[in-house]
Tab-separated table of C-alpha atoms in Angstrom:
chain	number	residue	atom	x	y	z
B	226	MET	CA	25.421	9.568	-35.056
B	227	THR	CA	25.793	6.874	-32.390
B	228	LYS	CA	23.652	6.444	-29.317
B	229	PRO	CA	25.243	6.662	-25.877
B	230	ASP	CA	26.132	3.428	-24.122
B	231	VAL	CA	22.985	2.908	-22.035
B	232	LYS	CA	21.407	-0.331	-20.911
B	233	PRO	CA	18.000	-0.763	-22.595
B	234	GLU	CA	16.166	-1.468	-19.330
B	235	GLU	CA	17.261	1.890	-17.923
B	236	HIS	CA	15.243	3.858	-20.465
B	237	LYS	CA	12.010	1.909	-20.230
B	238	GLY	CA	9.381	4.121	-18.599
B	239	TRP	CA	9.644	6.024	-15.362
B	240	ARG	CA	11.479	3.264	-13.481
B	241	HIS	CA	14.872	4.420	-14.796
B	242	TRP	CA	14.698	7.495	-12.552
B	243	PHE	CA	14.859	5.265	-9.496
B	244	HIS	CA	17.708	3.151	-10.874
B	245	ARG	CA	19.864	6.244	-11.318
B	246	ASN	CA	19.785	7.155	-7.623
B	247	PRO	CA	20.744	4.341	-5.196
B	248	ALA	CA	18.814	5.879	-2.276
B	249	LEU	CA	15.632	6.261	-4.346
B	250	ASN	CA	16.097	2.781	-5.747
B	251	LEU	CA	16.379	1.317	-2.244
B	252	ALA	CA	13.326	3.265	-1.056
B	253	TYR	CA	11.353	2.080	-4.078
B	254	ARG	CA	12.350	-1.544	-3.509
B	255	ILE	CA	11.396	-1.300	0.173
B	256	GLY	CA	8.035	0.213	-0.810
B	257	VAL	CA	7.390	-2.554	-3.331
B	258	GLY	CA	8.404	-5.128	-0.712
B	259	VAL	CA	6.085	-3.702	1.932
B	260	ILE	CA	3.076	-3.280	-0.373
B	261	GLY	CA	3.618	-6.644	-2.063
B	262	GLY	CA	4.100	-8.319	1.314
B	263	ILE	CA	0.878	-6.846	2.715
B	264	VAL	CA	-1.091	-7.934	-0.358
B	265	LEU	CA	0.489	-11.402	-0.205
B	266	ILE	CA	-0.300	-11.849	3.512
B	267	ALA	CA	-3.881	-10.649	2.974
B	268	GLY	CA	-4.246	-13.185	0.160
B	269	VAL	CA	-2.901	-16.039	2.272
B	270	ILE	CA	-5.385	-15.136	5.011
B	271	MET	CA	-8.214	-15.060	2.439
B	272	ILE	CA	-7.410	-18.437	0.814
B	273	PRO	CA	-9.835	-20.607	2.797
B	274	TYR	CA	-12.707	-18.134	2.435
B	275	PRO	CA	-15.074	-17.632	-0.458
B	276	GLY	CA	-13.693	-14.981	-2.728
B	277	PRO	CA	-10.494	-14.047	-4.456
B	278	GLY	CA	-7.899	-15.423	-1.991
B	279	TRP	CA	-5.644	-17.059	-4.575
B	280	LEU	CA	-6.042	-14.109	-6.934
B	281	VAL	CA	-4.797	-11.790	-4.185
B	282	VAL	CA	-1.882	-14.148	-3.425
B	283	PHE	CA	-0.881	-14.112	-7.093
B	284	ALA	CA	-1.282	-10.308	-7.191
B	285	GLY	CA	0.998	-9.927	-4.157
B	286	LEU	CA	3.612	-12.180	-5.706
B	287	ALA	CA	3.330	-10.298	-9.011
B	288	ILE	CA	3.924	-6.993	-7.202
B	289	LEU	CA	6.973	-8.456	-5.469
B	290	ALA	CA	8.203	-10.012	-8.730
B	291	THR	CA	8.555	-6.558	-10.282
B	292	GLU	CA	11.599	-6.033	-8.068
B	293	PHE	CA	12.604	-9.400	-6.626
B	294	GLU	CA	13.630	-12.357	-8.769
B	295	TRP	CA	12.800	-14.895	-6.047
B	296	ALA	CA	9.175	-13.710	-6.039
B	297	GLY	CA	8.897	-14.392	-9.773
B	298	LYS	CA	10.107	-17.940	-9.207
B	299	VAL	CA	7.674	-18.440	-6.327
B	300	LEU	CA	4.868	-17.014	-8.484
B	301	GLN	CA	5.562	-19.507	-11.268
B	302	PHE	CA	5.799	-22.352	-8.741
B	303	ALA	CA	2.515	-21.352	-7.067
B	304	LYS	CA	0.685	-21.007	-10.383
B	305	ARG	CA	1.895	-24.403	-11.521
B	306	TYR	CA	0.806	-26.171	-8.330
B	307	TYR	CA	-2.484	-24.271	-8.095
B	308	ASP	CA	-3.331	-25.355	-11.654
B	309	ARG	CA	-2.403	-28.943	-10.791
B	310	TRP	CA	-4.646	-28.847	-7.694
B	311	VAL	CA	-7.596	-27.483	-9.674
B	312	GLU	CA	-7.162	-30.089	-12.402
B	313	TRP	CA	-6.873	-32.879	-9.813
B	314	LEU	CA	-9.997	-31.653	-8.023
B	315	LYS	CA	-11.958	-31.557	-11.309
B	316	ARG	CA	-11.137	-35.222	-11.940
B	317	GLN	CA	-12.378	-36.333	-8.511
B	318	PRO	CA	-15.830	-37.760	-7.820
B	319	SER	CA	-18.485	-35.519	-6.318
B	320	TRP	CA	-18.014	-36.872	-2.815
B	321	VAL	CA	-14.316	-35.860	-2.765
B	322	ARG	CA	-15.177	-32.358	-3.976
B	323	GLY	CA	-17.898	-32.286	-1.308
B	324	LEU	CA	-15.389	-33.238	1.393
B	325	VAL	CA	-13.060	-30.454	0.242
B	326	MET	CA	-15.973	-27.996	0.334
B	327	ALA	CA	-16.962	-29.228	3.811
B	328	GLY	CA	-13.385	-28.702	4.989
B	329	VAL	CA	-13.369	-25.160	3.632
B	330	CYS	CA	-16.725	-24.465	5.294
B	331	GLY	CA	-15.371	-25.877	8.556
B	332	ILE	CA	-12.380	-23.547	8.415
B	333	VAL	CA	-14.668	-20.575	7.812
B	334	LEU	CA	-17.002	-21.529	10.692
B	335	VAL	CA	-14.146	-22.102	13.156
B	336	THR	CA	-12.564	-18.782	12.198
B	337	CYS	CA	-15.885	-16.965	12.602
B	338	TYR	CA	-16.306	-18.561	16.022
B	339	PHE	CA	-12.842	-17.538	17.199
B	340	LEU	CA	-13.327	-13.996	15.880
B	341	ASN	CA	-16.583	-13.758	17.882
B	342	VAL	CA	-18.757	-13.251	14.784
B	343	PHE	CA	-21.527	-15.539	16.052
B	344	ALA	CA	-21.876	-13.641	19.342
B	345	LEU	CA	-21.887	-10.334	17.485
B	346	VAL	CA	-24.625	-11.412	15.072
B	347	GLY	CA	-26.525	-13.161	17.874
B	348	GLY	CA	-26.474	-9.899	19.834
B	349	TRP	CA	-28.222	-8.163	16.944
B	350	PHE	CA	-31.129	-10.562	17.434
B	351	GLY	CA	-31.077	-10.567	21.241
B	352	LEU	CA	-29.446	-13.997	21.521
B	353	GLU	CA	-27.013	-13.799	24.439
B	354	TRP	CA	-26.079	-17.473	24.542
B	355	SER	CA	-22.752	-18.147	26.242
B	356	TRP	CA	-21.695	-20.819	23.730
B	357	LEU	CA	-21.702	-18.193	20.961
B	358	GLN	CA	-18.894	-16.326	22.764
B	359	SER	CA	-15.372	-16.800	21.408
B	360	PRO	CA	-12.866	-18.161	23.917
B	361	ILE	CA	-10.401	-15.559	22.601
B	362	PHE	CA	-12.418	-12.406	21.927
B	363	GLY	CA	-15.559	-13.094	23.945
B	364	SER	CA	-16.579	-10.560	26.590
B	365	ARG	CA	-16.698	-12.657	29.734
């Protein structure tokens, strides 16, 4: 008895149901694109902050790579250059690593200032200093 002529990837898991119907396949790809894009953008925003920024970027790219070949290539590229950056940073003297850390801290502080975090926290303690107010979101 011979098996029907079916591509092997079409019978792997539940995904083959979407491949069989072009409208469902398009909807699925759009859904993966939207979810992967949101995760990727959130990761890019989180990069300069303490926490899992790069992990979230790689997760977003991995989600996109399940349906889009370009995302897989970008994921490999990003991993390669991230690893190179980490290895380069490990080889640097303490003062260079300190400067990088100071730059990251500066980015976090500037972002907190523009998002009015200092005025919000100052308000909790009764500090109504005008210089704590963000020029963008301050309540003037």
